[in-house]
mmCIF file of N, CA, C and O in Angstrom:
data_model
loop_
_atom_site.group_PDB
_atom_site.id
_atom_site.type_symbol
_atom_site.label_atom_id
_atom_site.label_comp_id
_atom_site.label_asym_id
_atom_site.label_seq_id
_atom_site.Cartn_x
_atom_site.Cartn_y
_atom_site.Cartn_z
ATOM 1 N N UNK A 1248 -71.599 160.638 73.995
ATOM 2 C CA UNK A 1248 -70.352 159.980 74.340
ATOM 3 C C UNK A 1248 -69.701 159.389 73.096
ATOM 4 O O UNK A 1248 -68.479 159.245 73.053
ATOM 5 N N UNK A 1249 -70.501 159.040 72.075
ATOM 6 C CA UNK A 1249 -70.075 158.293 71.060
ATOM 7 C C UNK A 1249 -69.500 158.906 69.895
ATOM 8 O O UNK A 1249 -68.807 158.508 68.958
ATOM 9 N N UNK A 1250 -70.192 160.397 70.375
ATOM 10 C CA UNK A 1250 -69.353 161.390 68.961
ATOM 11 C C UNK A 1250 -68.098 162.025 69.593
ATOM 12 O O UNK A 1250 -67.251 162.608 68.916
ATOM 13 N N UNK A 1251 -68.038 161.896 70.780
ATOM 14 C CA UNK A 1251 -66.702 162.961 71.072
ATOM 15 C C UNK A 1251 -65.579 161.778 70.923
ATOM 16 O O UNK A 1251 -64.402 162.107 70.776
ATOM 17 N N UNK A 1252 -65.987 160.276 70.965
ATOM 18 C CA UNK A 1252 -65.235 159.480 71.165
ATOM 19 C C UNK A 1252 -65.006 159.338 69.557
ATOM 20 O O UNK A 1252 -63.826 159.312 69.209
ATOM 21 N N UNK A 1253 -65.870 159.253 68.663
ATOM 22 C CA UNK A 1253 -65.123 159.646 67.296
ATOM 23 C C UNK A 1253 -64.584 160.647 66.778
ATOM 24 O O UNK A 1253 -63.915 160.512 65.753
ATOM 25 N N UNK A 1254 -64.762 161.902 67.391
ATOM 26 C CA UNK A 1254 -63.603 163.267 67.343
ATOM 27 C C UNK A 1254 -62.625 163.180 67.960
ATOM 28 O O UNK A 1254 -61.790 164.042 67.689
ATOM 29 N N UNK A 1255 -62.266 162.222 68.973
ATOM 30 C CA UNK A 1255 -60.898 162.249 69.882
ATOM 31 C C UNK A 1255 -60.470 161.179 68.486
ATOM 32 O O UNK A 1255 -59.470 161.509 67.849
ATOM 33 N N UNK A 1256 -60.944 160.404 68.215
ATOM 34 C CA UNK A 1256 -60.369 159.119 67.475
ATOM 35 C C UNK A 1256 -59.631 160.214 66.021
ATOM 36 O O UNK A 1256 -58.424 160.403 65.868
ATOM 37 N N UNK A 1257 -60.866 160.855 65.019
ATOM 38 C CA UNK A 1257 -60.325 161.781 64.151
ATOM 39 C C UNK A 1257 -58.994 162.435 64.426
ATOM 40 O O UNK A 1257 -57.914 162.349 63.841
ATOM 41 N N UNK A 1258 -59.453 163.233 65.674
ATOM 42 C CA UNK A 1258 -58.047 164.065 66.281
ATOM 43 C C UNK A 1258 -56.713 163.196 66.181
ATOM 44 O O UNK A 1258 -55.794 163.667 65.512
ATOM 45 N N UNK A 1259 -56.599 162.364 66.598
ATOM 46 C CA UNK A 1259 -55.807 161.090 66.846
ATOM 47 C C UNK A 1259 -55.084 160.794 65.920
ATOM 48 O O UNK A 1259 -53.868 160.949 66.040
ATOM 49 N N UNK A 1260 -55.771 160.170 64.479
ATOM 50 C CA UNK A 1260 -55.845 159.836 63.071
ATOM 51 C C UNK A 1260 -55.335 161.273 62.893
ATOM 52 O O UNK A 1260 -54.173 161.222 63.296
ATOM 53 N N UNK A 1261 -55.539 162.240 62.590
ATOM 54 C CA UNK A 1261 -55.139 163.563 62.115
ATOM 55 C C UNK A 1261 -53.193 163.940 62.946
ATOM 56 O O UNK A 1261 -52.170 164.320 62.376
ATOM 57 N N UNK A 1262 -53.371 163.704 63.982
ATOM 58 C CA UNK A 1262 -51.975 163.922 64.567
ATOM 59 C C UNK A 1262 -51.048 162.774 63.606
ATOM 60 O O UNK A 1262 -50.161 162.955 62.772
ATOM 61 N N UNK A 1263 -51.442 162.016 63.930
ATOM 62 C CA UNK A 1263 -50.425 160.462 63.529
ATOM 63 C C UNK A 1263 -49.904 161.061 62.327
ATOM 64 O O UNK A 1263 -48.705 161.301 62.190
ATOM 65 N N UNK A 1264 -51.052 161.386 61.175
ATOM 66 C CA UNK A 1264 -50.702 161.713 60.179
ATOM 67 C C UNK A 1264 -49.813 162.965 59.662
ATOM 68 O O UNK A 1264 -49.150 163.140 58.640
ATOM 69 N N UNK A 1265 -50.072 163.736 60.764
ATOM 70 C CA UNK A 1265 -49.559 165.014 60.595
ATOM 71 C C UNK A 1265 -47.689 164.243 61.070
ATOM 72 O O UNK A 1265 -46.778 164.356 60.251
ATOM 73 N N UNK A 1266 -47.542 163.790 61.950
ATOM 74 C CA UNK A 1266 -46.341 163.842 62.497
ATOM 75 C C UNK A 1266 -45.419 162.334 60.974
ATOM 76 O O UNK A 1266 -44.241 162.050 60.754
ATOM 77 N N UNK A 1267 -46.231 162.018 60.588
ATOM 78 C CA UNK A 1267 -46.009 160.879 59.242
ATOM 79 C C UNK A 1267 -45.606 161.731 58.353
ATOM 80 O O UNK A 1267 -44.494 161.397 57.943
ATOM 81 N N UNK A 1268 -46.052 162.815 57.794
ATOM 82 C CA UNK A 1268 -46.061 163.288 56.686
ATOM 83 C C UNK A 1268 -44.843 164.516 56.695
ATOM 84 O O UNK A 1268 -44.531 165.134 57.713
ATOM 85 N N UNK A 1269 -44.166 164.752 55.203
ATOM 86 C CA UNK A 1269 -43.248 166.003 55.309
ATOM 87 C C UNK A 1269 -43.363 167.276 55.608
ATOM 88 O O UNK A 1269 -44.527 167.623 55.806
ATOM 89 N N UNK A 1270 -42.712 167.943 55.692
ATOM 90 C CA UNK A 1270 -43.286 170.057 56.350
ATOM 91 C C UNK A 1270 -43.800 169.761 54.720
ATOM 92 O O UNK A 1270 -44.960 169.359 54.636
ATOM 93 N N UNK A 1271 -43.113 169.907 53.538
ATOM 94 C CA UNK A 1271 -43.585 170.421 52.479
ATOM 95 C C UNK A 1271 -44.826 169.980 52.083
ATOM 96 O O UNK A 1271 -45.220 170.555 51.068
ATOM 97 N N UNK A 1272 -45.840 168.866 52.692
ATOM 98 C CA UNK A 1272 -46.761 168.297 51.983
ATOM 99 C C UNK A 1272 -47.710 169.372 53.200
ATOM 100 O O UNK A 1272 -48.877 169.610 52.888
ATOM 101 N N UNK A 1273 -47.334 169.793 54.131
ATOM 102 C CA UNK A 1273 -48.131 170.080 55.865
ATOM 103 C C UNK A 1273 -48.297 171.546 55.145
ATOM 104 O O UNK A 1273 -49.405 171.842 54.699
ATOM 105 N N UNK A 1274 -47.204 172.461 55.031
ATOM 106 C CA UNK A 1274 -47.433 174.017 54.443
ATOM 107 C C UNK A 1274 -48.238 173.739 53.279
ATOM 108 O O UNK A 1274 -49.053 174.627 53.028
ATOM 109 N N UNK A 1275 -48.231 172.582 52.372
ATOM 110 C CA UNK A 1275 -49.300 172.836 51.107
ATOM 111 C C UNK A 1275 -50.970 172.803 52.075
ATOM 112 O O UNK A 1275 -51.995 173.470 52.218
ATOM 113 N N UNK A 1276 -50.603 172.081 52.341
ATOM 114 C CA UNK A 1276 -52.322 171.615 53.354
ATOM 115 C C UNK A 1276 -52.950 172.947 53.809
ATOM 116 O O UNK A 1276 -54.026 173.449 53.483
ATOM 117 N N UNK A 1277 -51.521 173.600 55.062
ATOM 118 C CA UNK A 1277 -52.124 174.909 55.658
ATOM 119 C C UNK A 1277 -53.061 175.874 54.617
ATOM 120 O O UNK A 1277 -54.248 176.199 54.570
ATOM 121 N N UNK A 1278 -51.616 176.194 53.662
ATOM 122 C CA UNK A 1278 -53.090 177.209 52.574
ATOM 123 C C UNK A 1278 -54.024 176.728 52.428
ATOM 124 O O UNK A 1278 -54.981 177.484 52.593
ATOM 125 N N UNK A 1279 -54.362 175.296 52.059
ATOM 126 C CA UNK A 1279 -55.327 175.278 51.277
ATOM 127 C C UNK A 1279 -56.816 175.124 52.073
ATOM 128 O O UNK A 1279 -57.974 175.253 51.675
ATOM 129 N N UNK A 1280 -56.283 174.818 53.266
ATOM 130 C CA UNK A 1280 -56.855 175.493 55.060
ATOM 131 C C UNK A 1280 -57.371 176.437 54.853
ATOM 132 O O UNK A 1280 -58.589 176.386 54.686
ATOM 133 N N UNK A 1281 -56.645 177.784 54.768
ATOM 134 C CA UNK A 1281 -56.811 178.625 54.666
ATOM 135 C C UNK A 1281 -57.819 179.112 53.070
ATOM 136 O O UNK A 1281 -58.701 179.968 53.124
ATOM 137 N N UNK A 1282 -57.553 178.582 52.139
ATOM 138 C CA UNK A 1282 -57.908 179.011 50.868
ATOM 139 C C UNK A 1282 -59.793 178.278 51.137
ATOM 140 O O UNK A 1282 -60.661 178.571 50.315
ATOM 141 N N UNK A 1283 -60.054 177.545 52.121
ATOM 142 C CA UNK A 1283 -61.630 176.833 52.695
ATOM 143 C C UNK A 1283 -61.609 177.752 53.527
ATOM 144 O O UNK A 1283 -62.770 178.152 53.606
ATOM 145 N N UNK A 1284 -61.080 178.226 54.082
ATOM 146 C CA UNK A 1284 -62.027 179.256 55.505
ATOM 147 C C UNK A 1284 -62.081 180.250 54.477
ATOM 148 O O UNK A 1284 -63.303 180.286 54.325
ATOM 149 N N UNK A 1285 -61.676 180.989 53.755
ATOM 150 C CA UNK A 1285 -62.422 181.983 53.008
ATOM 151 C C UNK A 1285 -63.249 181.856 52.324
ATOM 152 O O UNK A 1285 -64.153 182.689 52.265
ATOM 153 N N UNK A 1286 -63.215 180.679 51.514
ATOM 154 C CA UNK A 1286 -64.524 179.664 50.765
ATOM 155 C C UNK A 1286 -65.545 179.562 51.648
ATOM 156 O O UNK A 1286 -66.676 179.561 51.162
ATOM 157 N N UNK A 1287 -65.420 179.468 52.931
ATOM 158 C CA UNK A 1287 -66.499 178.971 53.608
ATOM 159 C C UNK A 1287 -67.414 180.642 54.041
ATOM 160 O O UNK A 1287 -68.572 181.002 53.828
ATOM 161 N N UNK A 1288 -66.411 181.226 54.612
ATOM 162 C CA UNK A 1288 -66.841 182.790 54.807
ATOM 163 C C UNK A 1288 -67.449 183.564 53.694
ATOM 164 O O UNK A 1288 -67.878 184.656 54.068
ATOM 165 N N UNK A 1289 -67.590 183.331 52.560
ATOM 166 C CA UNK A 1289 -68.446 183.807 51.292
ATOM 167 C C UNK A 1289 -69.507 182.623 50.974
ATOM 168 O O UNK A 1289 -70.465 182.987 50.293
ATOM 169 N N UNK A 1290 -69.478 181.132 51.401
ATOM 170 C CA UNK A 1290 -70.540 180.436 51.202
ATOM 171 C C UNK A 1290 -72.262 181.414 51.672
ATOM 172 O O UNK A 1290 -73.240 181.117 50.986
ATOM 173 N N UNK A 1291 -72.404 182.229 52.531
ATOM 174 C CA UNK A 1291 -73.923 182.137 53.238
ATOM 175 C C UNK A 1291 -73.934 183.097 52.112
ATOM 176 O O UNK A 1291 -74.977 182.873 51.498
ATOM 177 N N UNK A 1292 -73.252 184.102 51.517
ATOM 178 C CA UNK A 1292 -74.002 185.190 50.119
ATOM 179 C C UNK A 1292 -74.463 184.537 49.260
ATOM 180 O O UNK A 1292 -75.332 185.165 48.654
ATOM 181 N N UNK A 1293 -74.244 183.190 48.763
ATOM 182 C CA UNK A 1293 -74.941 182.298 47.784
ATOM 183 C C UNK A 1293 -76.466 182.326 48.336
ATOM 184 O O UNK A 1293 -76.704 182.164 49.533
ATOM 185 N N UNK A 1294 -77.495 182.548 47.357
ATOM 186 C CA UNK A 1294 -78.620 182.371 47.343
ATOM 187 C C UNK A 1294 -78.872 181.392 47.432
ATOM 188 O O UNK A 1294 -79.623 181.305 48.403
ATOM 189 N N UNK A 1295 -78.612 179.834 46.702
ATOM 190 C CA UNK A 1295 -78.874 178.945 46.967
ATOM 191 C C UNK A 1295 -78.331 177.976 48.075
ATOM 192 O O UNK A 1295 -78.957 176.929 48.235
ATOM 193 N N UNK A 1296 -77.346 178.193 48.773
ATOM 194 C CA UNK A 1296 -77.047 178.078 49.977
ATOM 195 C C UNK A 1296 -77.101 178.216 51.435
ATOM 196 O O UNK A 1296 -77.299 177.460 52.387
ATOM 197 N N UNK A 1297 -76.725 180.080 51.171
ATOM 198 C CA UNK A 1297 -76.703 180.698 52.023
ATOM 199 C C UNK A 1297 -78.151 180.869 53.102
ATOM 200 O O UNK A 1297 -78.670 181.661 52.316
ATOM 201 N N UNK A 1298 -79.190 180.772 54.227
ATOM 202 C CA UNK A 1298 -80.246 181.281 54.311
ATOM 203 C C UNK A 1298 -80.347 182.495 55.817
ATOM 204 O O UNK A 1298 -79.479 183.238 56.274
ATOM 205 N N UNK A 1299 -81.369 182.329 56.128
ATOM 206 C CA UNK A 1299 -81.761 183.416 57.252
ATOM 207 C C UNK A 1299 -82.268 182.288 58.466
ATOM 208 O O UNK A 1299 -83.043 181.337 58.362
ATOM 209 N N UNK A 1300 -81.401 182.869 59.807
ATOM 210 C CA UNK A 1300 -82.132 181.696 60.719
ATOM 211 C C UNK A 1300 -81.474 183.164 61.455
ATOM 212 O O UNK A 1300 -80.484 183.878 61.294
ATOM 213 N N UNK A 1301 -82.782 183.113 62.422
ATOM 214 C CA UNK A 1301 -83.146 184.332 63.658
ATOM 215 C C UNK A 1301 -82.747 185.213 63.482
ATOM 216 O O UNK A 1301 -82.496 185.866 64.495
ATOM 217 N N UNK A 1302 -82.471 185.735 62.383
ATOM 218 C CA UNK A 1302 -82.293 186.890 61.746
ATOM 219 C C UNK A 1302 -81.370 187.056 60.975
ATOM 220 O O UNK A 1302 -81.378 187.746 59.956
ATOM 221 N N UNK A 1303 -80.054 186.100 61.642
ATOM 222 C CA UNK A 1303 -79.002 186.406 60.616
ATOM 223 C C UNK A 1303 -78.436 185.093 59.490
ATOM 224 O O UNK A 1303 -78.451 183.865 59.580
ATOM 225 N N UNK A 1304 -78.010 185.940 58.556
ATOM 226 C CA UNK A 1304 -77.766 185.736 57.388
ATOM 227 C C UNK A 1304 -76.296 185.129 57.158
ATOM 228 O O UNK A 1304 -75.517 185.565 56.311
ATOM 229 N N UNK A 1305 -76.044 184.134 57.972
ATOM 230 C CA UNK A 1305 -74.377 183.609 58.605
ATOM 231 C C UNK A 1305 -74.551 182.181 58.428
ATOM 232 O O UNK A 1305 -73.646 181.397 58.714
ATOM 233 N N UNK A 1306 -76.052 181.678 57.813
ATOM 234 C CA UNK A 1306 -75.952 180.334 58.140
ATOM 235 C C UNK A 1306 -75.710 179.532 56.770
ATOM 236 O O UNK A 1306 -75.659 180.374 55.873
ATOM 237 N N UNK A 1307 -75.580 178.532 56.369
ATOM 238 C CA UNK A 1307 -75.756 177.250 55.418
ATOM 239 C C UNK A 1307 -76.431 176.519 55.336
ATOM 240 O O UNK A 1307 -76.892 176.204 56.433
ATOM 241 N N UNK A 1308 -76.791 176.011 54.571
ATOM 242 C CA UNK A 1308 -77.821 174.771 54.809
ATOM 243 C C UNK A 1308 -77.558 173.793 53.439
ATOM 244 O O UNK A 1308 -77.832 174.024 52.262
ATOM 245 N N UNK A 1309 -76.944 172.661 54.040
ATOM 246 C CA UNK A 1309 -76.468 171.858 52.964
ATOM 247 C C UNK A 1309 -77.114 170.523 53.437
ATOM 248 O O UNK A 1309 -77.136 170.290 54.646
ATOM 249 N N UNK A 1310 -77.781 169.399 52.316
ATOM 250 C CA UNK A 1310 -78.377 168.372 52.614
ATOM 251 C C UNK A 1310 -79.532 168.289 54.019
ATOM 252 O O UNK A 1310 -79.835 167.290 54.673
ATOM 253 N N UNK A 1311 -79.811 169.112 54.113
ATOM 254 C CA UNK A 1311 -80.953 168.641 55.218
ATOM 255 C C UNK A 1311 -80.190 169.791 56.689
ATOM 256 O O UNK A 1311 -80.858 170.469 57.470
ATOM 257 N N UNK A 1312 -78.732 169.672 56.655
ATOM 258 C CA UNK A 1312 -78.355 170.457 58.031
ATOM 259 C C UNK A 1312 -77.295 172.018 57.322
ATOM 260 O O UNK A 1312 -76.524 172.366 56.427
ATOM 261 N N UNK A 1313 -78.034 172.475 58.562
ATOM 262 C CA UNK A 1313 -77.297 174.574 58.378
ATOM 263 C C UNK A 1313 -76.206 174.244 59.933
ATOM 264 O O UNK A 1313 -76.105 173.656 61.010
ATOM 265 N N UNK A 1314 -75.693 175.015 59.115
ATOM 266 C CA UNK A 1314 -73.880 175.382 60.354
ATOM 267 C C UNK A 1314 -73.589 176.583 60.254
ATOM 268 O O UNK A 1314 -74.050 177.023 59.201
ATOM 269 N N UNK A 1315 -73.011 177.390 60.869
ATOM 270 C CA UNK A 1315 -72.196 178.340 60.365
ATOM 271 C C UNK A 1315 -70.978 178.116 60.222
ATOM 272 O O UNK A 1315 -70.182 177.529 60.955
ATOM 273 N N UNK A 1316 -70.863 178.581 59.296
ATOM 274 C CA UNK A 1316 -69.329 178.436 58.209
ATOM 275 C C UNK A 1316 -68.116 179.313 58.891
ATOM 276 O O UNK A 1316 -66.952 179.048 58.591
ATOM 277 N N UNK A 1317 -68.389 180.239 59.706
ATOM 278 C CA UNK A 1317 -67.811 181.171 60.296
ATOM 279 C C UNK A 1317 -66.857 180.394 61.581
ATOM 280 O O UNK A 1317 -65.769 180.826 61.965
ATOM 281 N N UNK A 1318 -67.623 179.028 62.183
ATOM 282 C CA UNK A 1318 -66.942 178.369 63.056
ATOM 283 C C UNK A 1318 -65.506 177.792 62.521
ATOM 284 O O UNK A 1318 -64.290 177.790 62.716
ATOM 285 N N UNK A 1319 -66.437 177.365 61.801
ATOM 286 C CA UNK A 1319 -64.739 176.376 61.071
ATOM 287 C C UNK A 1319 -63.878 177.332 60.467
ATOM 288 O O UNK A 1319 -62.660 177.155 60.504
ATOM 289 N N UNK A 1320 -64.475 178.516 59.809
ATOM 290 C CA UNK A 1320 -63.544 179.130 59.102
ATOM 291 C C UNK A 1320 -62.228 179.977 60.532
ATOM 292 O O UNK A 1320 -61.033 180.243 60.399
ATOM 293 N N UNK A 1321 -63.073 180.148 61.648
ATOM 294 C CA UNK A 1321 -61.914 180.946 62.063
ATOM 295 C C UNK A 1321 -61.097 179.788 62.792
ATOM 296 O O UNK A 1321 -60.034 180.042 63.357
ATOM 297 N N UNK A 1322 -61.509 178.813 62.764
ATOM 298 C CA UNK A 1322 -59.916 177.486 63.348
ATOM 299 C C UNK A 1322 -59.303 177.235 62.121
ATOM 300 O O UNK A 1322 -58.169 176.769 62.221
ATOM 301 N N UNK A 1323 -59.781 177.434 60.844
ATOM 302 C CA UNK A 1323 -59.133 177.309 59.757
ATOM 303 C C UNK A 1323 -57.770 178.093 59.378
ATOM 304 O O UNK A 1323 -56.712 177.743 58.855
ATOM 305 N N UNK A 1324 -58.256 179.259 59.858
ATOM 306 C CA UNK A 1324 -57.437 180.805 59.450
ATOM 307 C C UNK A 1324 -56.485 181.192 60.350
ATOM 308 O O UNK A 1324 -55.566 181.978 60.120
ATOM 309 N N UNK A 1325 -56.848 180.314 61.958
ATOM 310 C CA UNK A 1325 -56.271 180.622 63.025
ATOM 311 C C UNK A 1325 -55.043 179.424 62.833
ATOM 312 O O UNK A 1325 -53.852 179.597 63.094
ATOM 313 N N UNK A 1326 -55.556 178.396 62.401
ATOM 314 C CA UNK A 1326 -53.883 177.635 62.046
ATOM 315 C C UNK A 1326 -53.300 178.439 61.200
ATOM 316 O O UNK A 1326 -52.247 179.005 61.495
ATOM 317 N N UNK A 1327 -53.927 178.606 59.984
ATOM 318 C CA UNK A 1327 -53.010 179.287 59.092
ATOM 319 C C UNK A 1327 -52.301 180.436 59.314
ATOM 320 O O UNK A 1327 -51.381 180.664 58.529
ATOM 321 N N UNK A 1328 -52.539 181.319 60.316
ATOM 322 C CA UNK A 1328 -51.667 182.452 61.340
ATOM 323 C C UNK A 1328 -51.106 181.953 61.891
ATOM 324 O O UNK A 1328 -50.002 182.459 61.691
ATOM 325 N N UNK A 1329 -50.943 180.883 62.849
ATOM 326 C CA UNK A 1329 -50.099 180.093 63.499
ATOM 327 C C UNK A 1329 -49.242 179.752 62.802
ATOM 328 O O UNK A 1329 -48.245 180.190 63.376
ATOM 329 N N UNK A 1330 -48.733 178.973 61.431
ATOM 330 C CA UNK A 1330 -47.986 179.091 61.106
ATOM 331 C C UNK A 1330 -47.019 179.992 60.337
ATOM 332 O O UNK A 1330 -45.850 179.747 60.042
ATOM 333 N N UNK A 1331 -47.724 181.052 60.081
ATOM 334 C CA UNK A 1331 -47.195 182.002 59.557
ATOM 335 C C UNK A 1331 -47.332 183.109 60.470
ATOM 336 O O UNK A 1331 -48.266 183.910 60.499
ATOM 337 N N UNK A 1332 -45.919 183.070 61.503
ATOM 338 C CA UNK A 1332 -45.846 183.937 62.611
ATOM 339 C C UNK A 1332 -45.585 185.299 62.296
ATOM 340 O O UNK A 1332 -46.258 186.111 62.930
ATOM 341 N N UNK A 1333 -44.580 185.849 61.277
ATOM 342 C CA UNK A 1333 -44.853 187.204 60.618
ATOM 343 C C UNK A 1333 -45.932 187.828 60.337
ATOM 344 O O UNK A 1333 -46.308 188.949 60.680
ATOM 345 N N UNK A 1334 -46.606 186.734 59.437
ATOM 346 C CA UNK A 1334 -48.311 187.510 58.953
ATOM 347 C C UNK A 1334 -48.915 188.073 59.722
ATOM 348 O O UNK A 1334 -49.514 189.137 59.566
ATOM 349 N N UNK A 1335 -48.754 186.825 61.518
ATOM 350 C CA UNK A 1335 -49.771 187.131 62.842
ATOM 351 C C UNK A 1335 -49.843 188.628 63.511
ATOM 352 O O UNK A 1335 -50.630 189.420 64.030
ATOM 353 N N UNK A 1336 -48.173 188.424 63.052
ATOM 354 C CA UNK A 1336 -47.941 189.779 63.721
ATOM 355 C C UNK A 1336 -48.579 191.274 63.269
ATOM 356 O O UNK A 1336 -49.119 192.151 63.943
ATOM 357 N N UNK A 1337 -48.260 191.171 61.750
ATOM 358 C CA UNK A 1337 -48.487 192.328 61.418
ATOM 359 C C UNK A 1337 -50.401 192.351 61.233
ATOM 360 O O UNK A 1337 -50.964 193.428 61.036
ATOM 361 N N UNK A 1338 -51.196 191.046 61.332
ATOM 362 C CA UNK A 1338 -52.457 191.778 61.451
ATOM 363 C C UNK A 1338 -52.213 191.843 63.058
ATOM 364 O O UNK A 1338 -51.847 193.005 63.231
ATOM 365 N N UNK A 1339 -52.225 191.301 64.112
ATOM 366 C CA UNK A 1339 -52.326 191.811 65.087
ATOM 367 C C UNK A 1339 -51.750 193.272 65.537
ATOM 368 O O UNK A 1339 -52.198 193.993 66.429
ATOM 369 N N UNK A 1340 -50.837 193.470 64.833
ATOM 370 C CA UNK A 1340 -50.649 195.010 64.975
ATOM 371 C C UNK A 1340 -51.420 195.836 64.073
ATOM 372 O O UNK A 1340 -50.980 196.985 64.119
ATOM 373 N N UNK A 1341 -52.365 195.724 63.291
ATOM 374 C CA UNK A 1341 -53.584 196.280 62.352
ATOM 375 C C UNK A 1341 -54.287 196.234 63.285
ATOM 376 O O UNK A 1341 -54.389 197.216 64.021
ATOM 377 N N UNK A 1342 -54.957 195.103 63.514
ATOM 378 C CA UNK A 1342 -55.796 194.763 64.082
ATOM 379 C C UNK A 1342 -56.116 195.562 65.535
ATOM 380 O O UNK A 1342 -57.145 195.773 66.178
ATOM 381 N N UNK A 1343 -54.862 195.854 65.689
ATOM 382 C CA UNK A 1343 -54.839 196.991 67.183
ATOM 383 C C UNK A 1343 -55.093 198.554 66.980
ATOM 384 O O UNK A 1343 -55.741 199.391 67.609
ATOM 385 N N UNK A 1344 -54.329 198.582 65.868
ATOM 386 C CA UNK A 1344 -54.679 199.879 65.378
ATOM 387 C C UNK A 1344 -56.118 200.347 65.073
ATOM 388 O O UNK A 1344 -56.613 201.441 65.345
ATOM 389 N N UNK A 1345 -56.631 199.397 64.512
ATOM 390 C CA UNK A 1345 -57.927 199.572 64.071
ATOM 391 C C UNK A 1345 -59.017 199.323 65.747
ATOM 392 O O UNK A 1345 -60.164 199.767 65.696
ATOM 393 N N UNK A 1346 -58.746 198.924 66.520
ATOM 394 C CA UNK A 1346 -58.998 198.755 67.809
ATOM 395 C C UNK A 1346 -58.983 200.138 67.995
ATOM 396 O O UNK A 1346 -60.092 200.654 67.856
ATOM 397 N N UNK A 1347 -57.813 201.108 68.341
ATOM 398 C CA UNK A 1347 -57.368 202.391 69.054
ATOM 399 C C UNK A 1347 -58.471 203.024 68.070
ATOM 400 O O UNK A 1347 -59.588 203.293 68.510
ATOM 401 N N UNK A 1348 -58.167 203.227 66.880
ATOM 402 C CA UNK A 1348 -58.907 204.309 66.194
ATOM 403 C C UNK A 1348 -60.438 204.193 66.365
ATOM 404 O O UNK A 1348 -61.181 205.152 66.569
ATOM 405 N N UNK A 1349 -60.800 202.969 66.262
ATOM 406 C CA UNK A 1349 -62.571 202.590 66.347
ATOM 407 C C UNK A 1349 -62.807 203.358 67.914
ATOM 408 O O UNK A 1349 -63.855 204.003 67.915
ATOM 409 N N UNK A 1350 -62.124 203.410 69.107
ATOM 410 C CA UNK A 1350 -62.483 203.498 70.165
ATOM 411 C C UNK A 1350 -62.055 204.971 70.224
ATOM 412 O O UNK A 1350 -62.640 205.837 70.873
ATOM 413 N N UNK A 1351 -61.465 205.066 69.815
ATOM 414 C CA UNK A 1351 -60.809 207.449 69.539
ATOM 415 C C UNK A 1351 -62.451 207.618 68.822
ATOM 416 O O UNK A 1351 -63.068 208.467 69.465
ATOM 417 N N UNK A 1352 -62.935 207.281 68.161
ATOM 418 C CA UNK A 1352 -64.315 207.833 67.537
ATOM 419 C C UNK A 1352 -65.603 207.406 68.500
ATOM 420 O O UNK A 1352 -66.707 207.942 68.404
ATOM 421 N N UNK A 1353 -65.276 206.354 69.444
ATOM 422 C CA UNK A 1353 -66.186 206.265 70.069
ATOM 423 C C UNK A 1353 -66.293 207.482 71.707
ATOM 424 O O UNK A 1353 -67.039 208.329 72.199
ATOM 425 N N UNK A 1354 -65.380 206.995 71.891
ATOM 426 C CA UNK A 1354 -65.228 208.370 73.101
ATOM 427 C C UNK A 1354 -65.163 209.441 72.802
ATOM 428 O O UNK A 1354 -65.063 210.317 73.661
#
């Protein structure tokens, strides 16, 4: 009860601020959003980082606790598509394509 009640509080603190602050300081933020979810998505290839838990090779382990980096990275990447509604588009139209063709080789 006590941690969701300090993530609603964060959340909270994070809006206020967001709606305080200018677009131009908010679009610098997004990249750099974005420029950590890819940081984070190449963190587990580090040897000294990266390790193996139940087989796969997706995890971290920093100070005592492992996460996968893959969580945060895709709310990271998923704002950063959100605001950049062109970009969304054109991977989601990749992204489909590559859908049709993967499934033409499977059938």
């Amino acid at each position: 009860m006590r941690v969701g009640a300090l993530v609603a509080l964060a959340g909270l603190v994070a809006l206020v601020v967001a709606l305080l602050t200018g677009s131009t300081l908010l679009a610098i933020l997004v990249v750099a959003l974005a420029a950590l979810g890819i940081v984070l998505l190449l963190l587990p290839f580090l040897p000294f980082i990266g390790g193996e838990k139940n087989g796969a090779y997706i995890w971290i382990y920093v100070a005592g606790f492992s996460f996968q980096p893959g969580e945060v990275a895709k709310i990271a990447l998923a704002i950063f598509l959100l605001t950049r509604r062109n970009l969304l588009a054109g991977v989601a139209a990749g992204a489909g394509v590559l859908v049709l063709l993967t499934f033409g080789r499977l059938g």
